[in-house]
Amino acid sequence: MREDIYGHAKRFRWIASRLSREDRILEVGCGTGYMITYQLALLGHDIRGLDSHEDSVALGREMFVSAGLDPSRLSSRDVADVEGDFDAIIASEVLEHIPDGELEPFLAAVKSKLRPAGKLLVTVPNGRRWADVENFFWKTLGFGAALEKIKFVAAVNRLKAFLFGRAAAFPHEFPSTLSSSPHVQRFTLDGIVGLLSDSGFDVEETDGSVVFSGPFSNLFFTGAGPVMRLNIFLRRMFPSLSANFYISARRR
């Protein structure tokens, strides 16, 4: 997977490094599966992906077929309806989409599908991240639509593709999801750790992604290797400013 300003490749490496080839793995809220399930399947892992958005799952299955992978690895159903249990479950950029009254039942269902001492790998956005500032100007105030209308976005992408190659402008072959589900939760690191602990998990490790991310950062800096490496370095220097938190926990 190619890196972008959001640190998606870093996130994937973090998740993959905490799994073994012997693990039976489930990703819940996988979207199309492209970011995690698809990549792990290409590496030979025994993984399944779930998502409630049927169009995303349908595109994911097309991706799997094109890559010679079994499309039945992806399905659209509730985690409680999945057969068997798992050594590891991944919930990456999922919990922020779940309303308050559904969070605890969701985590209880996840816990019920984990084998004793099974591993839960969670990533969530920082509720106080720089990306929210960029999203406000890009989406809420409509700057993004205006820049697209006057062809500025296309011009910047053409320039990056000319200078650094097409991957600088378009690092990912497929979208991560086709859903526009909004964020309804805002987590701090202490908040997500506390939620997992209260839900019957022992948190073993926390980490994070990058500092600067968002649509403006993505437009101008994805593909600029030195800037992306600096972004990861800044997160190590200022962990509380991480755009996303990574948490590894085990079923208690």
Rosetta silent file (secondary structure, phi, psi, omega in degrees, C-alpha in Angstrom):
SEQUENCE: MREDIYGHAKRFRWIASRLSREDRILEVGCGTGYMITYQLALLGHDIRGLDSHEDSVALGREMFVSAGLDPSRLSSRDVADVEGDFDAIIASEVLEHIPDGELEPFLAAVKSKLRPAGKLLVTVPNGRRWADVENFFWKTLGFGAALEKIKFVAAVNRLKAFLFGRAAAFPHEFPSTLSSSPHVQRFTLDGIVGLLSDSGFDVEETDGSVVFSGPFSNLFFTGAGPVMRLNIFLRRMFPSLSANFYISARRR
SCORE:     score description
SCORE:     0.000 S_00000001
   1 L     0.000  135.307  178.352    0.000    0.000    0.000 S_00000001
   2 L   -80.030  148.325 -179.692    1.276    3.468   -0.895 S_00000001
   3 L   -80.464  153.427  172.332    1.520    6.080    1.844 S_00000001
   4 L  -135.747 -179.288 -175.378   -0.567    9.259    1.956 S_00000001
   5 L   -66.741  -20.892 -179.777   -0.714   12.291    4.232 S_00000001
   6 L   -78.819  -11.751 -177.430   -3.195   10.480    6.501 S_00000001
   7 L    76.547   30.461 -178.234   -0.684    7.745    7.341 S_00000001
   8 H   -63.932  -38.616  178.051   -2.869    4.945    5.971 S_00000001
   9 H   -66.897  -38.376  176.509    0.123    2.773    5.096 S_00000001
  10 H   -60.975  -44.190  178.742    1.542    3.333    8.577 S_00000001
  11 H   -59.974  -44.601  179.763   -1.780    2.254   10.090 S_00000001
  12 H   -62.395  -43.244  179.348   -1.816   -0.900    7.979 S_00000001
  13 H   -62.257  -39.229  179.574    1.750   -1.780    8.955 S_00000001
  14 H   -62.046  -46.050  179.829    0.887   -1.268   12.631 S_00000001
  15 H   -65.021  -49.558 -175.660   -2.104   -3.599   12.367 S_00000001
  16 H   -62.148  -34.766 -177.775   -0.330   -6.235   10.276 S_00000001
  17 L   -70.366  -12.136 -179.399    2.674   -6.340   12.617 S_00000001
  18 L  -105.221   14.335  178.179    0.392   -7.376   15.491 S_00000001
  19 L  -122.318  154.025  175.147   -1.063  -10.370   13.662 S_00000001
  20 L  -116.324  162.503 -179.732    0.367  -13.793   12.896 S_00000001
  21 L   -66.400  -18.959 -179.276   -0.206  -16.064    9.918 S_00000001
  22 L   -85.557  -11.424 -175.963   -1.904  -18.562   12.238 S_00000001
  23 L   -71.839  140.034  165.847   -4.562  -16.082   13.384 S_00000001
  24 E   -93.892  120.338 -166.139   -8.155  -16.330   12.251 S_00000001
  25 E  -120.059  144.246  174.467   -9.007  -12.641   11.727 S_00000001
  26 E  -129.294  131.603  169.784  -12.197  -10.609   11.348 S_00000001
  27 E  -107.756  123.411  177.160  -12.438   -6.960   10.318 S_00000001
  28 E  -100.865  138.158 -175.824  -15.705   -5.278   11.291 S_00000001
  29 L    70.984   45.054 -171.739  -16.718   -2.141    9.414 S_00000001
  30 L   -80.618  -11.020 -174.239  -14.335   -2.953    6.577 S_00000001
  31 L    64.220 -130.521  175.274  -16.011   -0.799    3.907 S_00000001
  32 L   -75.005  -14.217 -176.251  -14.800   -2.109    0.552 S_00000001
  33 L    90.165   -7.457 -170.367  -12.059   -3.954    2.434 S_00000001
  34 L   -60.306  -41.335 -172.287   -9.363   -2.212    0.429 S_00000001
  35 L   -72.353  -30.856 -173.741   -7.417   -0.648    3.281 S_00000001
  36 L  -132.905  -61.353 -174.782   -7.044   -3.715    5.508 S_00000001
  37 H   -57.689  -47.736 -179.257   -8.956   -6.920    4.652 S_00000001
  38 H   -61.794  -44.800 -178.339   -7.890   -6.918    1.009 S_00000001
  39 H   -65.602  -41.547  178.956   -4.252   -6.127    1.840 S_00000001
  40 H   -68.332  -36.715  177.608   -4.049   -8.834    4.514 S_00000001
  41 H   -63.757  -39.505  177.534   -5.689  -11.364    2.186 S_00000001
  42 H   -62.137  -29.120  179.855   -3.071  -10.583   -0.471 S_00000001
  43 L   -85.245   -1.628  175.910   -0.409  -11.381    2.144 S_00000001
  44 L    95.489   10.927  179.146   -1.992  -14.775    2.819 S_00000001
  45 L   -76.995  150.912  175.252   -3.785  -14.091    6.097 S_00000001
  46 E   -85.829   94.157 -172.727   -6.960  -15.944    7.043 S_00000001
  47 E  -134.979  146.182  173.496   -9.278  -12.922    7.229 S_00000001
  48 E  -123.472  152.187  178.640  -12.957  -12.079    6.800 S_00000001
  49 E  -127.947  138.980  178.507  -14.494   -8.605    6.430 S_00000001
  50 E  -122.646  143.792  170.492  -17.924   -7.310    7.462 S_00000001
  51 L  -157.469  144.472 -178.280  -19.704   -4.073    6.631 S_00000001
  52 L   -79.421  -13.344 -177.294  -23.329   -2.947    6.797 S_00000001
  53 L   -90.207  105.848 -170.998  -23.034   -0.922    3.561 S_00000001
  54 H   -65.031  -35.451  179.676  -23.968   -3.331    0.795 S_00000001
  55 H   -65.750  -37.444  177.501  -22.628   -1.229   -2.097 S_00000001
  56 H   -64.707  -43.539  179.004  -19.200   -1.052   -0.459 S_00000001
  57 H   -63.466  -39.816  179.779  -19.179   -4.807    0.054 S_00000001
  58 H   -61.766  -43.721  176.819  -20.231   -5.351   -3.582 S_00000001
  59 H   -64.585  -41.103  178.119  -17.299   -3.271   -4.850 S_00000001
  60 H   -59.121  -40.518  178.563  -14.989   -5.090   -2.456 S_00000001
  61 H   -64.218  -36.301  175.797  -16.064   -8.438   -3.833 S_00000001
  62 H   -63.401  -41.044  176.613  -15.256   -7.226   -7.344 S_00000001
  63 H   -59.441  -45.039 -178.301  -11.784   -6.256   -6.117 S_00000001
  64 H   -62.906  -43.421  179.607  -11.305   -9.701   -4.590 S_00000001
  65 H   -61.318  -44.454 -178.933  -12.370  -11.469   -7.781 S_00000001
  66 H   -61.699  -30.160 -179.233   -9.992   -9.328   -9.868 S_00000001
  67 L   -92.033    3.939 -179.374   -7.126  -10.274   -7.538 S_00000001
  68 L    75.870   23.726  179.588   -7.965  -13.989   -7.612 S_00000001
  69 L  -104.956  159.038 -178.781   -9.239  -13.949   -4.019 S_00000001
  70 L   -72.915  115.045 -177.848  -12.406  -15.514   -2.642 S_00000001
  71 H   -68.885  -18.186  179.868  -15.133  -12.804   -2.683 S_00000001
  72 H   -70.591   -6.123  174.126  -17.108  -14.621    0.011 S_00000001
  73 H   -64.483  -23.175  178.395  -14.519  -13.319    2.497 S_00000001
  74 E  -104.736  138.173  178.271  -16.565  -10.099    2.479 S_00000001
  75 E  -150.417  160.512  178.945  -20.164   -9.986    3.680 S_00000001
  76 L  -112.643   95.157  178.689  -22.831   -7.563    4.819 S_00000001
  77 L  -162.182  172.170  179.825  -24.167   -8.720    8.177 S_00000001
  78 L   -77.619  149.968  179.655  -23.926   -8.107   11.903 S_00000001
  79 H   -60.164  -32.196 -178.773  -20.908   -9.322   13.822 S_00000001
  80 H   -65.636  -20.471 -177.168  -23.230  -11.334   16.098 S_00000001
  81 H   -92.947   -1.071 -179.116  -24.319  -13.403   13.081 S_00000001
  82 L   -76.290  137.299 -179.637  -20.805  -14.475   12.064 S_00000001
  83 L   -80.189  144.838  175.339  -20.049  -18.158   12.549 S_00000001
  84 L    80.513 -174.609  177.915  -17.171  -19.283   14.738 S_00000001
  85 L  -129.213  173.573 -167.820  -14.729  -17.270   16.787 S_00000001
  86 E  -135.725  151.675  175.185  -11.517  -15.410   16.049 S_00000001
  87 E   -79.071  -28.140 -177.975   -7.984  -14.905   17.315 S_00000001
  88 E  -149.029  139.053  174.412   -8.074  -11.227   16.340 S_00000001
  89 E  -124.850  136.554 -179.519  -10.743   -8.676   15.449 S_00000001
  90 E  -111.535  129.223  172.863  -10.013   -5.343   13.790 S_00000001
  91 E  -128.346   87.600 -173.032  -12.265   -2.300   14.194 S_00000001
  92 E  -104.470  118.191 -178.911  -10.467    0.444   12.298 S_00000001
  93 L    57.319   47.140 -176.911  -12.169    3.854   11.985 S_00000001
  94 L  -119.419  -47.887 -170.584  -15.482    2.294   13.031 S_00000001
  95 H   -61.620  -28.055 -179.859  -16.395    3.234   16.604 S_00000001
  96 H   -69.367  -11.499  179.213  -16.728    6.940   15.788 S_00000001
  97 H   -95.741   -3.392 -172.730  -19.695    6.059   13.528 S_00000001
  98 L  -101.955  124.483 -179.562  -21.665    4.210   16.230 S_00000001
  99 L   -62.585  159.644 -176.002  -24.245    6.126   18.350 S_00000001
 100 H   -49.697  -50.438 -174.824  -23.981    6.100   22.146 S_00000001
 101 H   -67.996  -11.855 -177.317  -26.705    3.541   22.774 S_00000001
 102 H  -106.984   -9.391 -176.361  -25.152    1.067   20.339 S_00000001
 103 H   -64.809  -51.061 -177.531  -21.484    1.253   21.365 S_00000001
 104 H   -64.055  -45.137  175.706  -21.644   -1.085   24.367 S_00000001
 105 H   -60.432  -36.689  178.864  -23.782   -3.753   22.585 S_00000001
 106 H   -63.210  -48.148 -179.132  -21.411   -3.590   19.610 S_00000001
 107 H   -67.229  -32.031  175.663  -18.332   -4.131   21.761 S_00000001
 108 H   -65.027  -39.466  178.081  -20.114   -6.914   23.661 S_00000001
 109 H   -66.884  -40.552  176.996  -20.801   -8.661   20.341 S_00000001
 110 H   -61.423  -45.761 -179.610  -17.172   -8.212   19.299 S_00000001
 111 H   -60.584  -38.264 -178.044  -15.986   -9.635   22.612 S_00000001
 112 H   -66.980  -20.815 -179.447  -18.280  -12.659   22.221 S_00000001
 113 L   -95.155   -3.468  177.344  -16.605  -13.491   18.894 S_00000001
 114 E   -91.380  139.246  173.308  -13.065  -13.361   20.293 S_00000001
 115 E   -67.726  160.167  177.863  -11.393  -16.472   21.630 S_00000001
 116 E   -50.679  130.033 -176.797  -10.153  -16.301   25.241 S_00000001
 117 E    63.895   18.108  176.125   -7.366  -13.694   25.377 S_00000001
 118 E   -64.339  157.527 -172.314   -8.105  -12.867   21.741 S_00000001
 119 E   -99.051  136.347  172.594   -6.776   -9.570   20.394 S_00000001
 120 E  -115.000  123.319  178.615   -8.818   -6.491   19.497 S_00000001
 121 E  -111.151  118.053 -174.650   -7.107   -3.869   17.311 S_00000001
 122 E  -121.294  138.381  165.949   -8.897   -0.508   17.268 S_00000001
 123 E  -129.359  138.993  178.740   -8.158    2.768   15.517 S_00000001
 124 E  -141.259  153.154  174.045  -10.233    5.926   16.001 S_00000001
 125 E   -69.117  146.201  170.069   -9.829    9.596   15.080 S_00000001
 126 E   -68.811  128.205 -179.978   -8.623   11.972   17.750 S_00000001
 127 L   -68.144   -6.900  179.370  -11.628   14.122   18.690 S_00000001
 128 L  -128.336   55.940 -173.326   -9.342   17.165   18.770 S_00000001
 129 L  -105.902  157.886  179.628   -7.395   16.767   15.558 S_00000001
 130 H   -60.790  -33.033 -176.748   -6.134   19.199   12.934 S_00000001
 131 H   -57.806  -30.122  179.865   -8.134   17.407   10.216 S_00000001
 132 H   -65.968  -33.024  176.143  -11.372   18.762   11.681 S_00000001
 133 H   -64.347  -47.816  179.713  -10.184   22.311   10.966 S_00000001
 134 H   -63.698  -41.440 -179.981   -9.468   21.419    7.343 S_00000001
 135 H   -63.026  -35.008  179.099  -12.759   19.542    7.010 S_00000001
 136 H   -61.428  -46.887 -179.213  -14.662   22.584    8.285 S_00000001
 137 H   -72.703  -40.012 -175.554  -13.260   24.809    5.545 S_00000001
 138 H   -71.920  -46.881 -173.842  -13.300   22.130    2.821 S_00000001
 139 H   -97.172  -57.057 -173.592  -16.750   20.630    3.462 S_00000001
 140 H   -64.319  -45.607 -179.625  -18.812   22.877    5.751 S_00000001
 141 L   -87.205   -8.597  172.831  -17.828   26.181    4.145 S_00000001
 142 L    82.691   14.882  179.215  -17.665   24.637    0.670 S_00000001
 143 H   -62.865  -37.277 -178.966  -14.088   25.534   -0.247 S_00000001
 144 H   -62.460  -46.758  179.100  -13.516   22.025   -1.595 S_00000001
 145 H   -62.067  -38.494  179.489  -16.488   22.151   -3.953 S_00000001
 146 H   -65.762  -43.054 -179.970  -15.416   25.604   -5.147 S_00000001
 147 H   -66.597  -33.800  176.188  -11.838   24.452   -5.833 S_00000001
 148 H   -70.339  -38.406 -177.938  -13.128   21.445   -7.731 S_00000001
 149 H   -63.242  -38.725 -179.514  -15.535   23.607   -9.744 S_00000001
 150 L   -88.886    9.699  175.701  -12.768   25.905  -10.978 S_00000001
 151 L    69.404   18.161  179.181  -10.598   22.842  -11.757 S_00000001
 152 H   -68.209  -42.434  179.644   -7.946   23.806   -9.183 S_00000001
 153 H   -60.519  -46.123  179.519   -7.950   20.346   -7.587 S_00000001
 154 H   -61.949  -38.673 -179.382   -7.527   18.677  -10.973 S_00000001
 155 H   -65.929  -43.317  178.533   -4.692   21.068  -11.860 S_00000001
 156 H   -62.708  -42.550 -179.968   -2.796   20.338   -8.629 S_00000001
 157 H   -65.457  -37.849  176.917   -3.210   16.592   -9.157 S_00000001
 158 H   -64.317  -41.030  179.595   -1.960   16.851  -12.743 S_00000001
 159 H   -64.436  -44.932  179.073    1.073   18.813  -11.554 S_00000001
 160 H   -62.824  -41.502  179.719    1.868   16.260   -8.819 S_00000001
 161 H   -63.516  -37.210  178.876    1.441   13.401  -11.297 S_00000001
 162 H   -68.420  -43.379 -175.557    3.811   15.142  -13.730 S_00000001
 163 H   -77.964  -39.812 -170.042    6.455   15.906  -11.099 S_00000001
 164 H  -121.763   -3.162 -177.284    6.288   12.762   -8.916 S_00000001
 165 L   102.359  157.703 -175.286    4.275   10.164  -10.856 S_00000001
 166 H   -58.364  -33.925 -177.476    0.590    9.267  -10.881 S_00000001
 167 H   -63.133  -23.586  178.433    0.795    7.602   -7.452 S_00000001
 168 H   -68.131  -34.017 -179.735    1.541   10.984   -5.865 S_00000001
 169 H   -90.034  -33.476 -176.543   -1.848   12.280   -6.955 S_00000001
 170 L  -133.968   78.510 -173.560   -3.790    9.013   -6.722 S_00000001
 171 L   -71.814  -20.232 -175.029   -2.057    6.706   -4.220 S_00000001
 172 L  -116.189  134.376 -176.394   -4.950    4.275   -3.813 S_00000001
 173 L   -73.202  -32.568 -177.028   -6.425    2.098   -6.535 S_00000001
 174 L  -131.591  157.388  175.184   -9.822    1.725   -4.864 S_00000001
 175 L   -74.740  155.072  178.800  -11.884    3.726   -2.337 S_00000001
 176 L   -77.053  -26.399  178.308  -11.988    2.575    1.276 S_00000001
 177 L  -161.415  158.865  172.683  -15.793    2.887    1.362 S_00000001
 178 L  -105.752   -0.723 -177.628  -18.729    4.163   -0.669 S_00000001
 179 L   -84.316  148.657  175.696  -20.654    5.137    2.451 S_00000001
 180 L  -110.671   29.582 -178.680  -21.005    8.715    3.683 S_00000001
 181 L   -57.152  127.705 -176.705  -21.742    7.705    7.288 S_00000001
 182 L   -81.176  163.444  172.243  -20.929   10.670    9.584 S_00000001
 183 L   -78.848  131.421  177.837  -18.871   10.669   12.767 S_00000001
 184 L  -121.169    0.820  177.176  -21.106   10.699   15.848 S_00000001
 185 L  -126.161  147.371  174.285  -18.389   10.134   18.489 S_00000001
 186 L  -127.890  110.603 -173.714  -15.354   12.242   19.441 S_00000001
 187 E  -101.931  141.130  159.790  -12.729   10.266   21.345 S_00000001
 188 L   -95.546  168.693  177.954   -9.751   11.281   23.428 S_00000001
 189 H   -63.662  -44.527  178.243   -7.102    8.639   24.056 S_00000001
 190 H   -61.773  -36.441 -178.718   -8.211    8.300   27.680 S_00000001
 191 H   -65.955  -44.683 -178.541  -11.829    8.063   26.532 S_00000001
 192 H   -72.259  -36.751  176.474  -11.326    5.199   24.094 S_00000001
 193 H   -62.982  -43.037  178.793   -9.042    3.338   26.510 S_00000001
 194 H   -64.351  -40.707  178.545  -11.668    3.719   29.231 S_00000001
 195 H   -61.043  -45.014 -179.702  -14.467    2.537   26.945 S_00000001
 196 H   -66.107  -41.220  178.830  -12.547   -0.607   26.007 S_00000001
 197 H   -62.298  -44.280  179.179  -11.629   -1.308   29.620 S_00000001
 198 H   -66.216  -20.811 -177.907  -15.257   -0.918   30.727 S_00000001
 199 L   -94.628    7.900  173.967  -16.281   -3.295   27.919 S_00000001
 200 L    96.170   25.313  179.045  -14.111   -6.149   29.160 S_00000001
 201 E  -120.692  144.679  174.434  -10.819   -5.584   27.360 S_00000001
 202 E  -100.618  114.143 -179.588   -7.329   -5.104   28.778 S_00000001
 203 E   -74.576  126.851 -177.522   -5.475   -2.422   26.832 S_00000001
 204 E  -105.189  -27.475 -171.704   -1.886   -3.480   26.189 S_00000001
 205 E  -158.815  143.869  172.063   -0.546   -0.806   23.846 S_00000001
 206 E  -130.969  151.472 -179.924   -1.401    2.562   22.307 S_00000001
 207 E  -153.590 -168.138 -179.109    0.129    4.381   19.363 S_00000001
 208 E  -160.459  178.989 -170.250   -0.884    6.939   16.751 S_00000001
 209 L  -100.683  -91.727 -174.344   -0.710    8.077   13.152 S_00000001
 210 L  -137.156  178.979  175.898    0.342   11.563   12.053 S_00000001
 211 L   -98.320  -56.049 -175.382   -0.264   15.171   13.119 S_00000001
 212 L   -97.216  126.524  174.819   -1.469   16.972    9.987 S_00000001
 213 L  -154.722  170.078 -177.660   -4.161   15.454    7.814 S_00000001
 214 L   132.027  172.573 -173.549   -7.296   16.548    6.002 S_00000001
 215 H   -64.916  -35.126  177.692   -8.375   17.407    2.458 S_00000001
 216 H   -70.362  -45.818  177.302   -6.054   20.404    2.016 S_00000001
 217 H   -59.757  -40.043  179.806   -3.046   18.505    3.384 S_00000001
 218 H   -63.558  -45.171 -178.059   -3.982   15.573    1.162 S_00000001
 219 H   -61.607  -45.024 -172.358   -4.239   17.736   -1.948 S_00000001
 220 H   -90.809  -26.903 -168.334   -0.911   19.499   -1.490 S_00000001
 221 H  -119.210  -18.110  173.784    1.291   17.002    0.368 S_00000001
 222 L   -60.686  130.130 -176.396    0.271   13.408   -0.415 S_00000001
 223 L    99.945  -17.859  177.173    3.067   12.120   -2.631 S_00000001
 224 L   -90.551   93.054 -172.955    5.676   14.473   -1.143 S_00000001
 225 H   -50.834  -49.653 -179.142    7.785   11.883    0.673 S_00000001
 226 H   -60.012  -37.616  179.947    9.807   14.255    2.904 S_00000001
 227 H   -68.719  -41.611 -179.695    6.639   16.022    4.094 S_00000001
 228 H   -66.774  -38.193  176.948    4.877   12.747    4.860 S_00000001
 229 H   -66.754  -38.883  176.377    7.895   11.451    6.775 S_00000001
 230 H   -62.251  -38.830  179.914    8.043   14.735    8.726 S_00000001
 231 H   -60.674  -41.270  177.470    4.341   14.320    9.541 S_00000001
 232 H   -69.124  -40.053  178.547    5.002   10.900   11.093 S_00000001
 233 H   -62.410  -41.821  179.964    8.034   12.262   12.970 S_00000001
 234 H   -61.248  -34.915  178.060    5.962   15.123   14.417 S_00000001
 235 H   -64.782  -37.605  177.841    3.492   12.604   15.802 S_00000001
 236 H   -66.111  -34.345  179.881    6.314   10.873   17.684 S_00000001
 237 H   -75.189  -34.206 -175.511    7.368   14.247   19.117 S_00000001
 238 L  -130.828   71.781 -173.349    3.806   15.317   20.014 S_00000001
 239 H   -59.074  -30.234 -178.816    1.758   12.141   20.601 S_00000001
 240 H   -68.435  -17.052 -179.828   -1.236   14.002   22.034 S_00000001
 241 H   -93.058    7.312 -178.728   -1.667   15.731   18.645 S_00000001
 242 L   -55.889  135.895  178.633   -2.017   12.434   16.775 S_00000001
 243 L   -69.018  -30.336 -179.472   -4.770   12.539   14.153 S_00000001
 244 E  -140.773  144.861  176.357   -5.717    8.944   14.978 S_00000001
 245 E  -102.891  140.500  174.358   -5.175    6.672   17.943 S_00000001
 246 E  -111.993  133.656 -178.724   -4.207    2.998   17.635 S_00000001
 247 E  -133.757  128.996  173.759   -5.097    0.643   20.490 S_00000001
 248 E  -109.859  126.201 -177.556   -4.210   -3.016   20.978 S_00000001
 249 E  -139.102  164.107  176.749   -6.249   -4.832   23.626 S_00000001
 250 E  -124.887  149.146  176.038   -7.109   -8.363   24.693 S_00000001
 251 E   -61.942  127.693 -179.481  -10.347   -9.958   25.787 S_00000001
 252 L   -76.707    0.000    0.000  -10.345  -10.042   29.568 S_00000001
